[in-house]
């Protein structure tokens, strides 16, 4: 395994991921498949290791966003069903057939542009745009036209149909209900019911009517132990455990005298003598500059990042002179104190989904098995 010479690392708790999947499995109606959504390198957690954990805990299908993500996983998992949720170019069709990767289709024109020499079967799921306004058929005519094109095609097998909700994580369910009603009209219009009908993201499967579990649910954010919104967080039907933490160690400690400054622009000046620590993590690791002032944990205490965050390093205020090598936690627990991913999301005025995704590849993911 790669030797890491910098103490900065993301710790991924695979047991937490397994427990989140096991809890969901117990919660779902029997015979509802769990599709582990492992796109974007499993929301920044590491797609191969998360896939292994999710399968072990009961997931039977995977969903990714791009062909390359699908191929990377197929290299390690020869048999599991992998659905590409997003667009795939027709040039990928032959590879999809060879590697048994399931594609999302939503355009008859795409089918007409398929190479004619694709003779091995390709499984496809029809994507319905019931209100996300992203990709998908938007009328029953379009749906039936696509259905016919698939039937007539000599290489496509209709294996599923799905849609995605824009507001499932909100209290007001008016838009959500419109999407559900529209999708139900679409599947009722099909001459035959595909093997797998699936609509539920985390918010839907955890807080909405269990009939919406259909044949499979697409489990993303709460597999990683995060709630999709405050509304859902207050209504979780079972406990979830955050799987991602981020830590490093002090690499320098100094006494800053009154009037001395820290960082680019000398934006922080000591009002009295104080200890300052330097840690080897910066905005090129995903600790973006807007996180200036965010607190981190050292010796179970909260201390702020001071001065501007640099590309590879930043400085923190210390309550006392700690030794080089003292652990610093940027996300996660120390004793009873915790810096949760939601705290960064709030400070950055974004959602928790984005936080593990922005921690760059320069930060190695270290896997905790137990
Ligand atoms: C089609 C589709 N299905 C399921 C999921 C899983 O949703 P969950 O993580 O809420 O369970 C996503 C997540 N898609 C995105 C998550 O953040 N931005 C997105 O486009 C998705 O795009």
CSV table of C-alpha atoms and ligand atoms in Angstrom, one decimal:
chain,number,residue,atom,x,y,z
A,1,UNK,CA,0.0,0.0,0.0
A,2,UNK,CA,1.0,3.6,-0.6
A,3,UNK,CA,3.2,5.0,2.1
A,4,UNK,CA,1.9,8.4,3.2
A,5,UNK,CA,4.6,10.8,4.5
A,6,UNK,CA,2.2,13.6,5.4
A,7,UNK,CA,0.1,13.1,8.5
A,8,UNK,CA,-3.0,14.6,6.8
A,9,UNK,CA,-5.7,11.9,6.1
A,10,UNK,CA,-9.4,11.2,5.9
A,11,UNK,CA,-10.4,8.3,8.0
A,12,UNK,CA,-13.3,6.3,6.6
A,13,UNK,CA,-15.3,4.2,9.1
A,14,UNK,CA,-16.5,1.3,7.0
A,15,UNK,CA,-18.2,-0.3,10.0
A,16,UNK,CA,-20.4,2.9,10.2
A,17,UNK,CA,-21.3,2.5,6.5
A,18,UNK,CA,-22.2,-1.2,7.0
A,19,UNK,CA,-24.3,-0.3,10.0
A,20,UNK,CA,-26.1,2.4,8.0
A,21,UNK,CA,-26.9,-0.1,5.3
A,22,UNK,CA,-27.9,-2.8,7.8
A,23,UNK,CA,-30.3,-0.4,9.5
A,24,UNK,CA,-31.9,0.5,6.2
A,25,UNK,CA,-32.2,-3.2,5.2
A,26,UNK,CA,-34.2,-3.8,8.4
A,27,UNK,CA,-36.3,-0.8,7.8
A,28,UNK,CA,-37.3,-1.5,4.2
A,29,UNK,CA,-40.2,-3.6,3.0
A,30,UNK,CA,-39.0,-7.2,2.3
A,31,UNK,CA,-37.6,-7.8,-1.2
A,32,UNK,CA,-36.7,-4.2,-1.8
A,33,UNK,CA,-33.2,-4.0,-3.3
A,34,UNK,CA,-30.7,-1.5,-1.9
A,35,UNK,CA,-28.9,0.3,-4.7
A,36,UNK,CA,-25.7,1.8,-3.1
A,37,UNK,CA,-25.1,5.2,-4.7
A,38,UNK,CA,-21.3,5.2,-5.0
A,39,UNK,CA,-20.9,8.0,-7.6
A,40,UNK,CA,-18.2,10.7,-7.2
A,41,UNK,CA,-15.8,8.2,-5.6
A,42,UNK,CA,-18.6,7.3,-3.1
A,43,UNK,CA,-19.3,10.9,-2.2
A,44,UNK,CA,-15.6,11.3,-1.5
A,45,UNK,CA,-15.3,8.2,0.7
A,46,UNK,CA,-13.6,5.8,-1.8
A,47,UNK,CA,-15.8,3.8,-4.2
A,48,UNK,CA,-14.1,0.4,-4.0
A,49,UNK,CA,-14.0,0.1,-0.3
A,50,UNK,CA,-17.5,1.6,0.2
A,51,UNK,CA,-18.9,-0.8,-2.5
A,52,UNK,CA,-17.3,-3.8,-0.6
A,53,UNK,CA,-18.8,-2.6,2.7
A,54,UNK,CA,-22.3,-1.9,1.2
A,55,UNK,CA,-22.5,-5.3,-0.5
A,56,UNK,CA,-21.4,-7.1,2.7
A,57,UNK,CA,-24.2,-5.2,4.5
A,58,UNK,CA,-26.9,-6.1,2.0
A,59,UNK,CA,-26.7,-3.8,-1.0
A,60,UNK,CA,-27.3,-5.8,-4.3
A,61,UNK,CA,-26.9,-3.1,-6.9
A,62,UNK,CA,-24.7,0.0,-7.4
A,63,UNK,CA,-25.4,3.4,-9.0
A,64,UNK,CA,-22.7,5.7,-10.4
A,65,UNK,CA,-22.8,8.9,-12.5
A,66,UNK,CA,-20.3,8.2,-15.3
A,67,UNK,CA,-19.0,5.4,-17.6
A,68,UNK,CA,-15.5,5.8,-16.1
A,69,UNK,CA,-16.9,5.3,-12.5
A,70,UNK,CA,-18.7,2.2,-13.7
A,71,UNK,CA,-15.6,0.7,-15.4
A,72,UNK,CA,-13.5,1.4,-12.3
A,73,UNK,CA,-15.9,-0.5,-10.1
A,74,UNK,CA,-16.3,-3.3,-12.7
A,75,UNK,CA,-12.6,-3.9,-12.5
A,76,UNK,CA,-13.0,-4.9,-8.9
A,77,UNK,CA,-16.5,-6.4,-8.8
A,78,UNK,CA,-17.2,-8.6,-11.9
A,79,UNK,CA,-20.8,-9.5,-11.2
A,80,UNK,CA,-22.8,-6.8,-9.4
A,81,UNK,CA,-25.3,-4.8,-11.3
A,82,UNK,CA,-24.0,-1.3,-12.0
A,83,UNK,CA,-26.4,1.4,-13.3
A,84,UNK,CA,-25.0,4.6,-14.8
A,85,UNK,CA,-27.5,7.3,-13.7
A,86,UNK,CA,-26.3,10.0,-16.1
A,87,UNK,CA,-25.6,10.4,-19.8
A,88,UNK,CA,-23.5,7.9,-21.7
A,89,UNK,CA,-22.3,8.5,-25.3
A,90,UNK,CA,-23.3,5.9,-27.8
A,91,UNK,CA,-19.6,5.2,-28.2
A,92,UNK,CA,-19.8,3.5,-24.8
A,93,UNK,CA,-22.6,1.1,-25.8
A,94,UNK,CA,-20.2,-1.7,-26.9
A,95,UNK,CA,-18.2,-1.4,-23.7
A,96,UNK,CA,-21.5,-1.5,-21.7
A,97,UNK,CA,-22.4,-4.7,-23.4
A,98,UNK,CA,-19.0,-6.3,-22.8
A,99,UNK,CA,-18.8,-5.2,-19.2
A,100,UNK,CA,-22.6,-5.8,-18.4
A,101,UNK,CA,-23.1,-2.2,-17.3
A,102,UNK,CA,-26.7,-1.0,-17.2
A,103,UNK,CA,-27.4,2.4,-18.9
A,104,UNK,CA,-30.0,5.1,-18.4
A,105,UNK,CA,-31.8,5.9,-21.6
A,106,UNK,CA,-34.2,8.8,-22.3
A,107,UNK,CA,-33.9,9.6,-26.0
A,108,UNK,CA,-35.0,7.6,-29.0
A,109,UNK,CA,-32.5,9.6,-31.0
A,110,UNK,CA,-29.8,8.1,-28.9
A,111,UNK,CA,-31.0,4.6,-29.8
A,112,UNK,CA,-31.0,5.4,-33.5
A,113,UNK,CA,-27.4,6.5,-33.2
A,114,UNK,CA,-26.2,3.3,-31.6
A,115,UNK,CA,-23.6,1.4,-33.6
A,116,UNK,CA,-25.2,-1.4,-35.6
A,117,UNK,CA,-22.5,-3.9,-34.6
A,118,UNK,CA,-23.5,-4.0,-31.0
A,119,UNK,CA,-24.9,-7.5,-30.8
A,120,UNK,CA,-24.5,-8.4,-27.1
A,121,UNK,CA,-27.5,-7.3,-25.0
A,122,UNK,CA,-27.3,-4.0,-23.1
A,123,UNK,CA,-29.6,-3.6,-20.1
A,124,UNK,CA,-31.3,-0.2,-19.9
A,125,UNK,CA,-33.4,1.7,-17.4
A,126,UNK,CA,-35.7,4.4,-18.8
A,127,UNK,CA,-35.2,7.7,-17.0
A,128,UNK,CA,-38.3,9.8,-16.5
A,129,UNK,CA,-38.0,13.5,-15.8
A,130,UNK,CA,-41.0,14.0,-13.5
A,131,UNK,CA,-39.8,17.4,-12.3
A,132,UNK,CA,-36.1,17.5,-11.7
A,133,UNK,CA,-35.6,19.2,-15.1
A,134,UNK,CA,-32.3,17.4,-15.6
A,135,UNK,CA,-32.5,14.3,-17.9
A,136,UNK,CA,-35.4,12.1,-18.7
A,137,UNK,CA,-38.5,11.7,-20.9
A,138,UNK,CA,-41.1,14.4,-20.0
A,139,UNK,CA,-44.3,13.1,-21.7
A,140,UNK,CA,-46.1,9.8,-22.1
A,141,UNK,CA,-45.8,10.1,-25.9
A,142,UNK,CA,-42.1,10.4,-25.5
A,143,UNK,CA,-42.0,7.5,-23.0
A,144,UNK,CA,-44.0,5.2,-25.4
A,145,UNK,CA,-41.9,6.2,-28.3
A,146,UNK,CA,-38.8,5.3,-26.4
A,147,UNK,CA,-40.4,2.0,-25.2
A,148,UNK,CA,-41.1,1.1,-28.8
A,149,UNK,CA,-37.5,2.0,-29.9
A,150,UNK,CA,-36.1,-0.3,-27.2
A,151,UNK,CA,-38.4,-3.1,-28.2
A,152,UNK,CA,-37.4,-2.8,-31.8
A,153,UNK,CA,-33.7,-2.5,-31.0
A,154,UNK,CA,-31.7,-5.7,-31.5
A,155,UNK,CA,-29.4,-5.1,-28.5
A,156,UNK,CA,-31.3,-3.2,-25.8
A,157,UNK,CA,-33.2,-5.0,-23.0
A,158,UNK,CA,-35.6,-2.9,-20.9
A,159,UNK,CA,-34.7,-3.8,-17.3
A,160,UNK,CA,-36.0,-0.8,-15.3
A,161,UNK,CA,-37.6,2.6,-15.1
A,162,UNK,CA,-36.9,5.4,-12.6
A,163,UNK,CA,-37.2,9.0,-11.7
A,164,UNK,CA,-35.6,11.4,-9.2
A,165,UNK,CA,-37.2,13.8,-6.8
A,166,UNK,CA,-36.2,17.5,-6.4
A,167,UNK,CA,-37.9,18.2,-3.1
A,168,UNK,CA,-38.2,14.9,-1.1
A,169,UNK,CA,-36.1,16.4,1.7
A,170,UNK,CA,-38.4,19.3,2.3
A,171,UNK,CA,-41.4,19.6,4.6
A,172,UNK,CA,-43.7,20.9,1.9
A,173,UNK,CA,-44.6,17.9,-0.2
A,174,UNK,CA,-46.7,19.6,-2.9
A,175,UNK,CA,-44.1,19.5,-5.6
A,176,UNK,CA,-43.0,16.0,-4.5
A,177,UNK,CA,-46.6,14.7,-4.8
A,178,UNK,CA,-46.9,16.2,-8.3
A,179,UNK,CA,-43.8,14.2,-9.3
A,180,UNK,CA,-45.1,11.0,-7.7
A,181,UNK,CA,-48.4,11.3,-9.5
A,182,UNK,CA,-46.7,12.1,-12.8
A,183,UNK,CA,-44.4,9.1,-12.5
A,184,UNK,CA,-47.3,6.7,-11.6
A,185,UNK,CA,-49.1,7.8,-14.8
A,186,UNK,CA,-46.0,7.1,-16.8
A,187,UNK,CA,-45.5,3.5,-15.5
A,188,UNK,CA,-49.2,2.8,-15.8
A,189,UNK,CA,-49.0,3.7,-19.5
A,190,UNK,CA,-46.3,1.1,-20.2
A,191,UNK,CA,-47.4,-2.1,-21.9
A,192,UNK,CA,-45.3,-4.1,-19.6
A,193,UNK,CA,-43.8,-3.4,-16.1
A,194,UNK,CA,-39.9,-3.4,-16.3
A,195,UNK,CA,-38.2,-5.7,-13.7
A,196,UNK,CA,-37.0,-2.8,-11.5
A,197,UNK,CA,-39.0,0.3,-10.8
A,198,UNK,CA,-37.1,2.7,-8.5
A,199,UNK,CA,-37.8,6.3,-7.4
A,200,UNK,CA,-36.5,6.7,-3.8
A,201,UNK,CA,-33.4,8.7,-2.8
A,202,UNK,CA,-32.5,8.8,0.9
A,203,UNK,CA,-35.2,11.4,1.9
A,204,UNK,CA,-37.9,9.5,0.1
A,205,UNK,CA,-37.1,6.1,1.5
A,206,UNK,CA,-36.7,7.4,5.1
A,207,UNK,CA,-39.6,9.8,5.3
A,208,UNK,CA,-42.2,9.0,2.7
A,209,UNK,CA,-44.8,6.4,2.0
A,210,UNK,CA,-43.2,2.9,2.0
A,211,UNK,CA,-45.1,2.0,-1.3
A,212,UNK,CA,-42.6,4.4,-3.0
A,213,UNK,CA,-39.8,1.9,-2.2
A,214,UNK,CA,-41.1,-0.1,-5.3
A,215,UNK,CA,-38.5,-2.7,-6.3
A,216,UNK,CA,-35.4,-0.8,-5.2
A,217,UNK,CA,-34.2,2.3,-3.4
A,218,UNK,CA,-31.1,4.4,-4.3
A,219,UNK,CA,-29.3,4.9,-1.0
A,220,UNK,CA,-26.8,7.8,-1.1
A,221,UNK,CA,-26.2,10.4,1.6
A,222,UNK,CA,-27.4,8.5,4.7
A,223,UNK,CA,-25.3,5.5,3.7
A,224,UNK,CA,-22.4,7.8,4.7
A,225,UNK,CA,-24.2,8.8,7.9
A,226,UNK,CA,-25.4,12.2,6.8
A,227,UNK,CA,-29.0,13.4,6.7
A,228,UNK,CA,-30.1,15.1,3.4
A,229,UNK,CA,-31.7,18.1,5.2
A,230,UNK,CA,-32.5,19.4,8.7
A,231,UNK,CA,-36.2,18.3,8.1
A,232,UNK,CA,-35.1,14.7,7.4
A,233,UNK,CA,-32.5,14.8,10.2
A,234,UNK,CA,-35.4,15.4,12.7
A,235,UNK,CA,-37.4,12.4,11.3
A,236,UNK,CA,-34.8,9.7,10.8
A,237,UNK,CA,-36.5,6.3,11.4
A,238,UNK,CA,-33.2,4.8,12.6
A,239,UNK,CA,-29.8,6.2,13.9
A,240,UNK,CA,-27.1,6.8,11.2
A,241,UNK,CA,-23.4,7.1,11.9
A,242,UNK,CA,-21.1,9.6,10.1
A,243,UNK,CA,-18.3,7.7,8.3
A,244,UNK,CA,-15.9,10.5,7.3
A,245,UNK,CA,-13.4,12.2,9.5
A,246,UNK,CA,-10.4,14.4,8.7
A,247,UNK,CA,-7.2,14.8,10.8
A,248,UNK,CA,-3.6,15.8,10.8
A,249,UNK,CA,-0.8,16.7,13.2
A,250,UNK,CA,1.0,19.8,14.3
A,251,UNK,CA,4.2,20.4,12.3
A,252,UNK,CA,5.3,23.6,13.9
A,253,UNK,CA,4.6,25.5,17.2
A,254,UNK,CA,5.7,29.0,17.9
A,255,UNK,CA,5.2,31.8,20.4
A,256,UNK,CA,3.7,34.8,18.6
A,257,UNK,CA,4.4,38.1,20.4
A,258,UNK,CA,1.9,40.9,20.7
A,259,UNK,CA,1.7,42.7,17.3
A,260,UNK,CA,3.2,39.9,15.3
A,261,UNK,CA,1.1,38.6,12.3
A,262,UNK,CA,0.2,35.3,10.7
A,263,UNK,CA,-0.5,34.2,7.1
A,264,UNK,CA,-0.8,35.8,3.6
A,265,UNK,CA,-1.8,39.5,3.9
A,266,UNK,CA,-0.8,39.4,7.5
A,267,UNK,CA,-4.5,39.4,8.2
A,268,UNK,CA,-4.2,38.1,11.8
A,269,UNK,CA,-2.2,40.0,14.4
A,270,UNK,CA,-1.7,38.8,17.9
A,271,UNK,CA,-3.3,41.2,20.5
A,272,UNK,CA,-1.1,39.6,23.2
A,273,UNK,CA,1.5,36.9,23.3
A,274,UNK,CA,0.1,33.5,22.2
A,275,UNK,CA,1.1,30.1,20.8
A,276,UNK,CA,0.4,29.3,17.2
A,277,UNK,CA,0.5,25.9,15.5
A,278,UNK,CA,0.9,25.1,11.8
A,279,UNK,CA,-0.8,22.1,10.3
A,280,UNK,CA,-0.1,20.6,6.8
A,281,UNK,CA,-3.4,21.0,5.2
A,282,UNK,CA,-4.6,23.8,2.9
A,283,UNK,CA,-7.0,24.8,0.2
A,284,UNK,CA,-5.4,22.3,-2.3
A,285,UNK,CA,-6.7,19.6,0.0
A,286,UNK,CA,-10.2,21.0,0.0
A,287,UNK,CA,-9.8,23.2,3.1
A,288,UNK,CA,-11.0,26.1,1.0
A,289,UNK,CA,-10.1,29.7,2.1
A,290,UNK,CA,-13.7,30.5,3.1
A,291,UNK,CA,-13.1,28.0,6.0
A,292,UNK,CA,-10.8,30.6,7.6
A,293,UNK,CA,-11.8,31.0,11.2
A,294,UNK,CA,-13.4,27.5,11.3
A,295,UNK,CA,-12.6,25.7,14.6
A,296,UNK,CA,-10.6,22.5,14.8
A,297,UNK,CA,-10.0,20.1,17.7
A,298,UNK,CA,-6.7,19.7,19.6
A,299,UNK,CA,-6.5,17.9,22.9
A,300,UNK,CA,-10.3,17.8,22.9
A,301,UNK,CA,-10.5,21.6,22.7
A,302,UNK,CA,-11.9,23.8,19.9
A,303,UNK,CA,-9.3,26.3,18.5
A,304,UNK,CA,-9.8,28.5,15.4
A,305,UNK,CA,-7.9,28.6,12.2
A,306,UNK,CA,-6.2,32.0,12.2
A,307,UNK,CA,-5.0,34.0,9.2
A,308,UNK,CA,-5.6,33.1,5.6
A,309,UNK,CA,-5.5,29.4,4.7
A,310,UNK,CA,-2.6,28.6,2.4
A,311,UNK,CA,-2.5,26.1,-0.5
A,312,UNK,CA,-0.9,23.4,1.7
A,313,UNK,CA,-0.8,24.7,5.3
A,314,UNK,CA,-2.7,26.8,7.7
A,315,UNK,CA,-2.3,28.1,11.2
A,316,UNK,CA,-4.3,27.6,14.3
A,317,UNK,CA,-4.4,29.4,17.7
A,318,UNK,CA,-3.1,27.2,20.5
A,319,UNK,CA,-4.1,27.4,24.2
A,320,UNK,CA,-0.7,26.3,25.2
A,321,UNK,CA,2.5,25.0,23.6
A,322,UNK,CA,1.8,21.5,22.3
A,323,UNK,CA,4.4,19.1,20.9
A,324,UNK,CA,5.1,18.6,17.2
A,325,UNK,CA,3.0,15.6,16.2
A,326,UNK,CA,0.0,16.5,18.4
A,327,UNK,CA,-3.2,15.3,16.6
A,328,UNK,CA,-5.5,17.9,15.1
A,329,UNK,CA,-9.0,16.9,14.1
A,330,UNK,CA,-10.7,19.0,11.4
A,331,UNK,CA,-13.8,16.8,11.1
A,332,UNK,CA,-14.7,14.2,13.6
A,333,UNK,CA,-14.5,13.5,17.4
A,334,UNK,CA,-12.0,14.2,20.1
A,335,UNK,CA,-13.2,13.0,23.5
A,336,UNK,CA,-16.6,14.6,23.9
A,337,UNK,CA,-16.1,17.4,21.4
A,338,UNK,CA,-17.1,16.9,17.7
A,339,UNK,CA,-16.7,19.0,14.5
A,340,UNK,CA,-19.5,17.5,12.3
A,341,UNK,CA,-19.6,17.8,8.6
A,342,UNK,CA,-22.8,19.8,9.0
A,343,UNK,CA,-20.8,22.5,10.8
A,344,UNK,CA,-18.6,23.1,7.7
A,345,UNK,CA,-21.7,23.0,5.5
A,346,UNK,CA,-23.4,25.7,7.5
A,347,UNK,CA,-20.3,27.9,7.6
A,348,UNK,CA,-19.9,27.5,3.8
A,349,UNK,CA,-23.6,28.0,3.2
A,350,UNK,CA,-23.8,24.7,1.3
A,351,UNK,CA,-25.1,21.1,2.0
A,352,UNK,CA,-23.3,18.3,3.7
A,353,UNK,CA,-23.1,16.3,0.5
A,354,UNK,CA,-20.5,18.7,-0.9
A,355,UNK,CA,-18.0,18.5,2.0
A,356,UNK,CA,-16.5,15.0,1.6
A,357,UNK,CA,-16.6,15.5,-2.2
A,358,UNK,CA,-14.4,18.6,-2.0
A,359,UNK,CA,-11.6,16.9,0.1
A,360,UNK,CA,-9.2,16.4,-2.8
A,361,UNK,CA,-7.3,13.2,-3.9
A,362,UNK,CA,-4.2,14.6,-2.2
A,363,UNK,CA,-5.7,13.6,1.1
A,364,UNK,CA,-5.4,9.8,1.4
A,365,UNK,CA,-8.5,7.9,2.5
A,366,UNK,CA,-7.5,5.5,5.4
A,367,UNK,CA,-10.0,2.7,6.1
A,368,UNK,CA,-11.1,1.7,9.6
A,369,UNK,CA,-12.5,-1.8,9.4
A,370,UNK,CA,-13.9,-2.3,12.9
B,1,LIG,C1,-30.5,9.9,-9.7
B,1,LIG,C2,-30.1,9.9,-8.3
B,1,LIG,N1,-30.5,8.9,-7.5
B,1,LIG,C3,-30.2,8.8,-6.2
B,1,LIG,C4,-29.3,9.7,-5.6
B,1,LIG,C5,-29.0,9.6,-4.2
B,1,LIG,O1,-29.6,10.6,-3.4
B,1,LIG,P1,-29.3,10.8,-1.9
B,1,LIG,O2,-27.8,10.9,-1.7
B,1,LIG,O3,-30.0,12.0,-1.4
B,1,LIG,O4,-29.7,9.5,-1.3
B,1,LIG,C6,-28.9,10.8,-6.4
B,1,LIG,C7,-28.0,11.8,-5.7
B,1,LIG,N2,-27.7,12.9,-6.5
B,1,LIG,C8,-27.1,14.0,-6.0
B,1,LIG,C9,-26.7,14.3,-4.8
B,1,LIG,O5,-26.3,15.6,-4.7
B,1,LIG,N3,-26.4,16.1,-6.0
B,1,LIG,C10,-26.9,15.2,-6.8
B,1,LIG,O6,-27.2,15.3,-8.0
B,1,LIG,C11,-29.2,10.9,-7.8
B,1,LIG,O7,-28.8,11.9,-8.6
